[in-house]
mmCIF file of C-alpha atoms in Angstrom:
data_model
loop_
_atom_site.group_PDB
_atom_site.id
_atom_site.type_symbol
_atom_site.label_atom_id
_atom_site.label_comp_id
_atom_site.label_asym_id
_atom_site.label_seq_id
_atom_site.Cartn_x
_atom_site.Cartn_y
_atom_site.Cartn_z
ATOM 1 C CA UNK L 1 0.000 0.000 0.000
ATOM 2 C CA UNK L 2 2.963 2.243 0.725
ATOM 3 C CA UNK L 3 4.221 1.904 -2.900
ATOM 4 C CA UNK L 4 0.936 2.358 -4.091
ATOM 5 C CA UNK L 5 0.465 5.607 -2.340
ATOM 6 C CA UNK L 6 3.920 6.354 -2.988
ATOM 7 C CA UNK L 7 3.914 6.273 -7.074
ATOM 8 C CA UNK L 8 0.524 8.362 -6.732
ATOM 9 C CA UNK L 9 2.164 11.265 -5.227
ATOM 10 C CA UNK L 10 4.533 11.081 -7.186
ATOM 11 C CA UNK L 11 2.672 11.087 -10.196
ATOM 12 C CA UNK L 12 0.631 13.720 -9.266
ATOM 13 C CA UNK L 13 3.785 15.493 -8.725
ATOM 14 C CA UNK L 14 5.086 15.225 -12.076
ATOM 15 C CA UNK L 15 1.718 15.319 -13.950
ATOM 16 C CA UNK L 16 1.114 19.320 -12.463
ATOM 17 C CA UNK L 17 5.303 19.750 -13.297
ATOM 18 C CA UNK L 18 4.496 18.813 -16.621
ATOM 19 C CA UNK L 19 1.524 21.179 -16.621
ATOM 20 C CA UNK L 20 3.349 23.770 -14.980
ATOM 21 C CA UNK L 21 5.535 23.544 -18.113
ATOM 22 C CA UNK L 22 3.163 23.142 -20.881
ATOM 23 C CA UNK L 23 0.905 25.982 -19.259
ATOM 24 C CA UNK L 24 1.070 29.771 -21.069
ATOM 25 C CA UNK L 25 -0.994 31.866 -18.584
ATOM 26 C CA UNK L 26 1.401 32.347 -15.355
ATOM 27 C CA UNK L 27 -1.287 32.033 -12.883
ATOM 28 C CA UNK L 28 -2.129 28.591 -14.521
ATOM 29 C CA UNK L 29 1.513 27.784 -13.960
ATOM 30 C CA UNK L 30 1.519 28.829 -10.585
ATOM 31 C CA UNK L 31 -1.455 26.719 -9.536
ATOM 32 C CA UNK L 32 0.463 23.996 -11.060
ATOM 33 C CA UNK L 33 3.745 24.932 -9.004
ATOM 34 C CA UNK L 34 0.920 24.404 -5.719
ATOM 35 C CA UNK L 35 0.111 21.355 -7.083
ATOM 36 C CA UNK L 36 3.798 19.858 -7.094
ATOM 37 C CA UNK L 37 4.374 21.351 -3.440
ATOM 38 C CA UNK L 38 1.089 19.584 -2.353
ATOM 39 C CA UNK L 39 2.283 16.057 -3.645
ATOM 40 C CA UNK L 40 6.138 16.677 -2.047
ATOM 41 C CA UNK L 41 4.283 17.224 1.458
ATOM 42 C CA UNK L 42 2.071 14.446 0.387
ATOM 43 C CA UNK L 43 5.470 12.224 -0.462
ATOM 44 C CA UNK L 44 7.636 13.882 3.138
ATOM 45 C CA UNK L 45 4.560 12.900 5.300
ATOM 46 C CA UNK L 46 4.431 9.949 3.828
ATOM 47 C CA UNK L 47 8.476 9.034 4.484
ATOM 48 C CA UNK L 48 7.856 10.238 8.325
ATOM 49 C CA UNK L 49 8.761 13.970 7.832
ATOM 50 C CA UNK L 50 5.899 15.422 9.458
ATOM 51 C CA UNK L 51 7.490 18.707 10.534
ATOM 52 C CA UNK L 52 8.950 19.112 6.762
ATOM 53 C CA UNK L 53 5.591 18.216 5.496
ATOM 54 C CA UNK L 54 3.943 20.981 7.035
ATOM 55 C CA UNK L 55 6.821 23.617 6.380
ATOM 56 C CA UNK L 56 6.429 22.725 2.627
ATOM 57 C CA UNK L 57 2.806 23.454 2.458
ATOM 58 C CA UNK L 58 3.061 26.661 4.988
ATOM 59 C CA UNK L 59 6.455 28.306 3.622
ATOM 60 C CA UNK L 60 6.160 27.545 -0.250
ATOM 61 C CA UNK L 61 2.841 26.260 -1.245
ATOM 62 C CA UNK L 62 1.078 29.267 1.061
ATOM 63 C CA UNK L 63 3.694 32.233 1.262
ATOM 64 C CA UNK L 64 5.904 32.006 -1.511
ATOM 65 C CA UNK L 65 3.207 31.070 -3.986
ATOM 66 C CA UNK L 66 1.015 33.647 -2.686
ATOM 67 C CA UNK L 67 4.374 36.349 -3.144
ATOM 68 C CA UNK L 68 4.722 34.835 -6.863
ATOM 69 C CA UNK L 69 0.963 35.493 -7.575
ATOM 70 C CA UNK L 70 1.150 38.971 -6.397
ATOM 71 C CA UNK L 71 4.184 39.854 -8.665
ATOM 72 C CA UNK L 72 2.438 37.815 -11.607
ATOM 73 C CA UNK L 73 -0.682 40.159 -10.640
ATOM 74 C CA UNK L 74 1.157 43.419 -10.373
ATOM 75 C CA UNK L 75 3.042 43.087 -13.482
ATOM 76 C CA UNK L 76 0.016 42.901 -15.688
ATOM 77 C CA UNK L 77 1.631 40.914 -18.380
ATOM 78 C CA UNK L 78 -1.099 41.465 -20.828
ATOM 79 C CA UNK L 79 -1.900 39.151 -23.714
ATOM 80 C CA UNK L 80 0.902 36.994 -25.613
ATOM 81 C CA UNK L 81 1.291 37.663 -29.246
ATOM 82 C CA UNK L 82 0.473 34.663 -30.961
ATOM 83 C CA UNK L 83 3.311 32.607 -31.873
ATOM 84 C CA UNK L 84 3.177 30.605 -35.526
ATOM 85 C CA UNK L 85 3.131 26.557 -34.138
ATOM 86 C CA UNK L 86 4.236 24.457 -36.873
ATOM 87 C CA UNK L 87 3.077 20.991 -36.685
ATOM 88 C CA UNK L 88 5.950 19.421 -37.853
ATOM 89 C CA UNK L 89 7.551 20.312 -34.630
ATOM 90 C CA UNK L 90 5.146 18.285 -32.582
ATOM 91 C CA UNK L 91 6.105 15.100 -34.729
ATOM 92 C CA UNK L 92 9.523 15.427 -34.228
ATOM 93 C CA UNK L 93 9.039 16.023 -30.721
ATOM 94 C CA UNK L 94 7.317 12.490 -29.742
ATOM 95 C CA UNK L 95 9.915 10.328 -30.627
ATOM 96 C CA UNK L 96 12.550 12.602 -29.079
ATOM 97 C CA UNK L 97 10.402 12.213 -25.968
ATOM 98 C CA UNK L 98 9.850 8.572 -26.241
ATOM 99 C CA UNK L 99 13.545 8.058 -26.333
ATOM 100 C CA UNK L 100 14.098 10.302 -23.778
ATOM 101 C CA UNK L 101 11.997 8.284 -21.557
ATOM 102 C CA UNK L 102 13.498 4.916 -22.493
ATOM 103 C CA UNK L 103 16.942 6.470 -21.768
ATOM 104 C CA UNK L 104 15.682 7.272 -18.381
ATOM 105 C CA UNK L 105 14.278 4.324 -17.393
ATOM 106 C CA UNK L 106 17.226 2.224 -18.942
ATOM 107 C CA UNK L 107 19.421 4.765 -16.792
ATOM 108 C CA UNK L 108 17.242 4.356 -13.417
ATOM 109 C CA UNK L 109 16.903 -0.109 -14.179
ATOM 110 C CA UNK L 110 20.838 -0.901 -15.211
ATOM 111 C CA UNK L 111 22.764 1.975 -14.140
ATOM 112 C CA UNK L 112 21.503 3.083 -10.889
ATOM 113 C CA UNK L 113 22.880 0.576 -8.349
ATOM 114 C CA UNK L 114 19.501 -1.005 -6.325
ATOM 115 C CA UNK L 115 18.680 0.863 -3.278
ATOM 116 C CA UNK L 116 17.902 -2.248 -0.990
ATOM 117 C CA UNK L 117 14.131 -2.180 0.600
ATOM 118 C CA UNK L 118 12.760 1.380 1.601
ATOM 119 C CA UNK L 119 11.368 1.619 5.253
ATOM 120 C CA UNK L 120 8.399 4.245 4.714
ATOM 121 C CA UNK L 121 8.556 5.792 8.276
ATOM 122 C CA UNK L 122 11.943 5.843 9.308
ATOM 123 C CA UNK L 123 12.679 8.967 8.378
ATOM 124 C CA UNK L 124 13.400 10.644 11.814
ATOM 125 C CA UNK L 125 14.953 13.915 11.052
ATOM 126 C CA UNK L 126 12.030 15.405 9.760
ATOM 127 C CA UNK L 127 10.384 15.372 13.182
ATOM 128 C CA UNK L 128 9.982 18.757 14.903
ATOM 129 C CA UNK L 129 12.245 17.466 17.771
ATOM 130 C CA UNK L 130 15.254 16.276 15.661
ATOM 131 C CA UNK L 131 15.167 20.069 13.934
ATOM 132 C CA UNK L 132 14.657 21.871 17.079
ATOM 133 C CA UNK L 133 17.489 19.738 18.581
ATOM 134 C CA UNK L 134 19.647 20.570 15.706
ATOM 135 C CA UNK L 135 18.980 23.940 15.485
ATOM 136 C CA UNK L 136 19.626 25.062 18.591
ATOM 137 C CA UNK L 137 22.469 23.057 19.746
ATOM 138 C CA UNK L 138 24.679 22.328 16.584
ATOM 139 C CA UNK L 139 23.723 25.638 13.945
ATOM 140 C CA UNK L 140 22.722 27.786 17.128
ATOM 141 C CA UNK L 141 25.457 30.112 15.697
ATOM 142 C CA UNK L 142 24.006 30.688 11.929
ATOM 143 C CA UNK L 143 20.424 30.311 13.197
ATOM 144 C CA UNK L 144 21.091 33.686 15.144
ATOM 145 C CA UNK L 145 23.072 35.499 12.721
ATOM 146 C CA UNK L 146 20.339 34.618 9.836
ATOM 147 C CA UNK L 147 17.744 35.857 12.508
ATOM 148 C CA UNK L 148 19.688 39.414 12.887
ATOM 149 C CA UNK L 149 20.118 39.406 9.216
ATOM 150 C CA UNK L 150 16.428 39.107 8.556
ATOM 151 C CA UNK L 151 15.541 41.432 11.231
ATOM 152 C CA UNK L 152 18.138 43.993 9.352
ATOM 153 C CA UNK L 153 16.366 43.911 6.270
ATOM 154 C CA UNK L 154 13.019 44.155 7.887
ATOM 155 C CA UNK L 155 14.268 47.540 9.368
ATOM 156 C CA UNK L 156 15.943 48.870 5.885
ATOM 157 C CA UNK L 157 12.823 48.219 4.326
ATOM 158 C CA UNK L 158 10.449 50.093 6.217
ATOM 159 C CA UNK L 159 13.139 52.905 6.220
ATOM 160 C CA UNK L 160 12.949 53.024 2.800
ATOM 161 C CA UNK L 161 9.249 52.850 2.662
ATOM 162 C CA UNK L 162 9.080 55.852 4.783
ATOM 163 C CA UNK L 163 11.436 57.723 2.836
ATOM 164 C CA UNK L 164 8.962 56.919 -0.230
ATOM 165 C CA UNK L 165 5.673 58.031 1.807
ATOM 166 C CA UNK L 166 7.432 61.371 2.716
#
């Protein structure tokens, strides 16, 4: 049941990366980019990264995505101009993909040496306590000088929103 769950993710995953690709309206893309941050929580809950699982869906799929569809938003990109498609392209494009995917999988069967038999679960750095742990014992140094950093640039920023306002 594990693998089962496990190749849905991850086909979901690469199903909204391809559409995040193949999309040509940003905000379509975007949604797409939620999509594959969904399935990677999805795919670190599943592996026993709970606390990664939920900082992937708080930090990118909610703040950073919402950031990205504000700029897409403000920038009012307008309508594309309409690019000539020739269908010839398309043609030559399937079997390049085709191949593409048989050199992948020949790559990931023959090359790639096996990985042995995956525990789903025992993934125990992901937990809250291993990070905190971590964090504040071992990078307790960089953990406070990225903290002063940010609080630095919170500061120059709303000087230099004041000095706009004025």
């Amino acid at each position: 049941m594990d693998q089962i769950l496990f190749l849905l993710f991850a086909g979901i995953a690469v199903l909204c990366g391809i559409n995040l690709v193949l999309q040509s309206h940003p905000i379509s893309s975007a949604l797409s980019l939620v999509g594959v941050m969904g399935a990677l929580a999805l795919l670190y809950l599943q592996l026993g990264g709970e606390f990664i699982a939920a900082a992937q869906l708080i930090v990118y799929a909610g703040a950073i995505m919402v950031l990205f569809i504000f700029v897409i938003m403000l920038l009012n990109a307008g309508k594309e101009r309409a690019v000539p498609r020739y269908l010839w392209v398309r043609w030559a494009g399937l079997p390049l993909l085709f191949a593409f995917i048989a050199a992948m999988a020949y790559i990931v069967q023959r090359i790639l040496p096996p990985s042995g038999e995956v525990k789903f679960g025992a993934f125990t750095l992901g937990s809250a306590e291993a990070i905190g742990t971590r964090l504040f014992t071992t990078y307790l140094l960089p953990f406070e000088i990225t903290s002063v950093l940010i609080l630095i640039a919170i500061v120059g920023a709303i000087v230099l929103a004041r000095k706009e306002i004025e």
